[in-house]
mmCIF file of C-alpha atoms in Angstrom:
data_model
loop_
_atom_site.group_PDB
_atom_site.id
_atom_site.type_symbol
_atom_site.label_atom_id
_atom_site.label_comp_id
_atom_site.label_asym_id
_atom_site.label_seq_id
_atom_site.Cartn_x
_atom_site.Cartn_y
_atom_site.Cartn_z
ATOM 1 C CA MET A 1 -1.467 3.949 23.793
ATOM 2 C CA GLU A 2 -5.183 3.653 24.233
ATOM 3 C CA THR A 3 -7.674 5.170 21.863
ATOM 4 C CA ARG A 4 -10.720 7.265 22.651
ATOM 5 C CA LEU A 5 -12.222 7.071 19.181
ATOM 6 C CA ASN A 6 -13.692 3.583 18.774
ATOM 7 C CA VAL A 7 -16.708 1.830 17.328
ATOM 8 C CA ALA A 8 -18.031 -1.307 19.013
ATOM 9 C CA GLY A 9 -14.864 -1.509 21.081
ATOM 10 C CA GLN A 10 -12.550 -1.370 18.058
ATOM 11 C CA ALA A 11 -10.172 1.536 17.449
ATOM 12 C CA VAL A 12 -11.089 3.577 14.375
ATOM 13 C CA GLN A 13 -7.680 4.812 13.258
ATOM 14 C CA PRO A 14 -6.064 1.384 12.559
ATOM 15 C CA ILE A 15 -9.084 0.450 10.475
ATOM 16 C CA LEU A 16 -9.066 3.701 8.520
ATOM 17 C CA VAL A 17 -5.318 3.679 7.827
ATOM 18 C CA MET A 18 -5.614 0.616 5.596
ATOM 19 C CA PHE A 19 -7.635 2.472 2.961
ATOM 20 C CA PRO A 20 -5.159 5.246 2.057
ATOM 21 C CA LEU A 21 -2.221 2.867 2.420
ATOM 22 C CA GLY A 22 -3.841 0.408 0.015
ATOM 23 C CA LEU A 23 -4.741 3.191 -2.412
ATOM 24 C CA PHE A 24 -1.155 4.494 -2.408
ATOM 25 C CA VAL A 25 0.189 0.966 -3.015
ATOM 26 C CA MET A 26 -2.213 0.495 -5.921
ATOM 27 C CA ALA A 27 -1.156 3.877 -7.358
ATOM 28 C CA VAL A 28 2.472 2.739 -7.359
ATOM 29 C CA LEU A 29 1.531 -0.586 -8.952
ATOM 30 C CA PHE A 30 -0.487 1.175 -11.658
ATOM 31 C CA ASP A 31 2.447 3.502 -12.314
ATOM 32 C CA ILE A 32 4.845 0.575 -12.574
ATOM 33 C CA ALA A 33 2.562 -1.045 -15.142
ATOM 34 C CA ASP A 34 2.250 2.264 -17.003
ATOM 35 C CA LEU A 35 6.020 2.814 -17.062
ATOM 36 C CA LEU A 36 6.520 -0.726 -18.356
ATOM 37 C CA GLY A 37 4.395 0.047 -21.399
ATOM 38 C CA GLY A 38 0.815 -0.392 -20.275
ATOM 39 C CA PRO A 39 -2.028 1.774 -21.553
ATOM 40 C CA ASN A 40 -2.154 5.411 -20.493
ATOM 41 C CA ILE A 41 -5.348 4.846 -18.526
ATOM 42 C CA LEU A 42 -3.174 3.236 -15.850
ATOM 43 C CA GLY A 43 -1.607 6.634 -15.177
ATOM 44 C CA ALA A 44 -5.062 8.137 -14.722
ATOM 45 C CA LEU A 45 -6.049 5.292 -12.394
ATOM 46 C CA ALA A 46 -2.912 5.876 -10.332
ATOM 47 C CA TYR A 47 -3.679 9.592 -10.127
ATOM 48 C CA TRP A 48 -7.217 8.993 -8.869
ATOM 49 C CA ASN A 49 -5.939 6.424 -6.366
ATOM 50 C CA ILE A 50 -3.620 9.107 -5.000
ATOM 51 C CA VAL A 51 -6.487 11.599 -4.765
ATOM 52 C CA ALA A 52 -8.687 9.063 -2.936
ATOM 53 C CA GLY A 53 -5.745 8.166 -0.681
ATOM 54 C CA LEU A 54 -5.310 11.818 0.222
ATOM 55 C CA ILE A 55 -8.972 12.085 1.200
ATOM 56 C CA GLY A 56 -8.741 8.914 3.283
ATOM 57 C CA GLY A 57 -5.442 10.054 4.777
ATOM 58 C CA THR A 58 -7.070 13.262 5.928
ATOM 59 C CA LEU A 59 -9.728 11.237 7.758
ATOM 60 C CA VAL A 60 -6.987 9.158 9.376
ATOM 61 C CA MET A 61 -5.226 12.318 10.510
ATOM 62 C CA VAL A 62 -8.441 13.576 12.144
ATOM 63 C CA ALA A 63 -8.882 10.244 13.971
ATOM 64 C CA GLY A 64 -5.235 10.356 15.055
ATOM 65 C CA ALA A 65 -5.579 13.923 16.283
ATOM 66 C CA VAL A 66 -8.541 12.923 18.449
ATOM 67 C CA ASP A 67 -6.464 10.105 19.953
ATOM 68 C CA VAL A 68 -3.512 12.408 20.621
ATOM 69 C CA VAL A 69 -5.607 15.154 22.187
ATOM 70 C CA PHE A 70 -7.239 12.743 24.625
ATOM 71 C CA ALA A 71 -4.116 10.698 25.449
ATOM 72 C CA ARG A 72 -3.617 10.491 29.205
ATOM 73 C CA ARG A 73 0.173 10.225 29.409
ATOM 74 C CA ALA A 74 2.533 12.869 28.060
ATOM 75 C CA ARG A 75 4.750 10.175 26.507
ATOM 76 C CA ASP A 76 1.780 8.877 24.488
ATOM 77 C CA ARG A 77 0.977 12.396 23.299
ATOM 78 C CA ARG A 78 4.565 12.960 22.177
ATOM 79 C CA LEU A 79 4.661 9.618 20.336
ATOM 80 C CA GLY A 80 1.331 10.476 18.733
ATOM 81 C CA VAL A 81 2.622 13.852 17.588
ATOM 82 C CA LEU A 82 5.760 12.203 16.178
ATOM 83 C CA HIS A 83 3.612 9.743 14.238
ATOM 84 C CA GLY A 84 1.295 12.560 13.121
ATOM 85 C CA LEU A 85 4.213 14.555 11.731
ATOM 86 C CA LEU A 86 5.390 11.514 9.815
ATOM 87 C CA SER A 87 1.904 10.978 8.406
ATOM 88 C CA VAL A 88 1.515 14.631 7.438
ATOM 89 C CA GLY A 89 4.834 14.420 5.606
ATOM 90 C CA VAL A 90 3.584 11.447 3.594
ATOM 91 C CA LEU A 91 0.344 13.248 2.737
ATOM 92 C CA VAL A 92 2.210 16.388 1.677
ATOM 93 C CA VAL A 93 4.513 14.424 -0.633
ATOM 94 C CA PHE A 94 1.585 12.612 -2.249
ATOM 95 C CA ALA A 95 -0.315 15.910 -2.569
ATOM 96 C CA VAL A 96 2.651 17.457 -4.400
ATOM 97 C CA ILE A 97 2.824 14.395 -6.651
ATOM 98 C CA ALA A 98 -0.888 14.749 -7.434
ATOM 99 C CA MET A 99 -0.501 18.466 -8.186
ATOM 100 C CA LEU A 100 2.416 17.825 -10.531
ATOM 101 C CA ARG A 101 0.492 15.085 -12.340
ATOM 102 C CA VAL A 102 -2.446 17.405 -13.059
ATOM 103 C CA ARG A 103 -0.360 19.150 -15.724
ATOM 104 C CA GLU A 104 0.289 15.919 -17.637
ATOM 105 C CA PRO A 105 -2.184 15.065 -20.418
ATOM 106 C CA ASP A 106 -3.094 11.549 -19.239
ATOM 107 C CA ARG A 107 -1.929 12.023 -15.632
ATOM 108 C CA VAL A 108 1.070 9.785 -16.395
ATOM 109 C CA VAL A 109 4.145 9.902 -14.197
ATOM 110 C CA SER A 110 7.747 10.483 -15.221
ATOM 111 C CA GLY A 111 10.671 8.432 -13.941
ATOM 112 C CA GLY A 112 11.853 11.026 -11.426
ATOM 113 C CA LEU A 113 8.396 11.655 -10.036
ATOM 114 C CA PHE A 114 7.866 7.900 -9.773
ATOM 115 C CA ALA A 115 11.022 7.638 -7.644
ATOM 116 C CA VAL A 116 9.616 10.276 -5.276
ATOM 117 C CA GLU A 117 6.300 8.410 -5.214
ATOM 118 C CA LEU A 118 8.075 5.171 -4.342
ATOM 119 C CA LEU A 119 9.995 6.927 -1.562
ATOM 120 C CA ALA A 120 6.740 8.348 -0.181
ATOM 121 C CA LEU A 121 5.227 4.857 -0.193
ATOM 122 C CA VAL A 122 8.203 3.493 1.749
ATOM 123 C CA LEU A 123 7.788 6.356 4.232
ATOM 124 C CA ALA A 124 4.064 5.524 4.545
ATOM 125 C CA GLY A 125 4.908 1.875 5.212
ATOM 126 C CA PHE A 126 7.400 2.931 7.863
ATOM 127 C CA GLY A 127 4.747 5.152 9.448
ATOM 128 C CA ALA A 128 2.272 2.252 9.535
ATOM 129 C CA TRP A 129 4.871 0.008 11.164
ATOM 130 C CA PHE A 130 5.723 2.724 13.688
ATOM 131 C CA ALA A 131 2.051 3.218 14.551
ATOM 132 C CA GLY A 132 1.644 -0.521 15.079
ATOM 133 C CA GLU A 133 4.612 -0.633 17.419
ATOM 134 C CA VAL A 134 3.333 2.341 19.418
ATOM 135 C CA ALA A 135 -0.185 0.882 19.597
ATOM 136 C CA ASN A 136 1.237 -2.359 21.011
ATOM 137 C CA GLY A 137 3.269 -0.484 23.619
ATOM 138 C CA ARG A 138 6.644 -1.229 22.025
ATOM 139 C CA ALA A 139 7.946 2.163 20.957
ATOM 140 C CA PRO A 140 11.150 1.800 18.880
ATOM 141 C CA ALA A 141 14.413 3.022 20.390
ATOM 142 C CA PHE A 142 14.632 6.106 18.160
ATOM 143 C CA ALA A 143 11.141 7.166 19.263
ATOM 144 C CA ARG A 144 11.924 6.636 22.943
ATOM 145 C CA ALA A 145 15.004 8.822 22.505
ATOM 146 C CA ALA A 146 13.056 11.479 20.620
ATOM 147 C CA VAL A 147 10.277 11.755 23.183
ATOM 148 C CA GLY A 148 12.447 10.958 26.207
ATOM 149 C CA ASN A 149 12.026 12.530 29.608
ATOM 150 C CA ARG A 150 11.083 16.144 28.988
ATOM 151 C CA ASN A 151 10.689 18.586 31.822
ATOM 152 C CA TYR A 152 8.308 21.117 30.371
#
């Protein structure tokens, strides 16, 4: 899948995706340290990493939408929409986590909410892998089946 949104010949979306992904990973690491007995400021740091990741993730979604809208082949558009839905799901889960953490005094996370956060991070990692495979022209078998030959 070729990209239309690039700077100096380099695609923008793969560059942008590293920021929210890194921020979400750091949020999970801060929460692990907080749950293992670290200071409560680690919970606040994790919360603000999630907020910054959501802002960066929104920028990534805009860049991805531009690529999908201007994709030449229908198969590329369908794969892009499939990846976009996966990414939106990750952002929604992290947004819910952030909203639930607002009510906590030091923005600390509970064990159950941490499990959801960890699951969202795994889903984000899967989405990044999927995007890399699609960008290199090697769509996984489940994606080829999902976007198969449609006659509409």
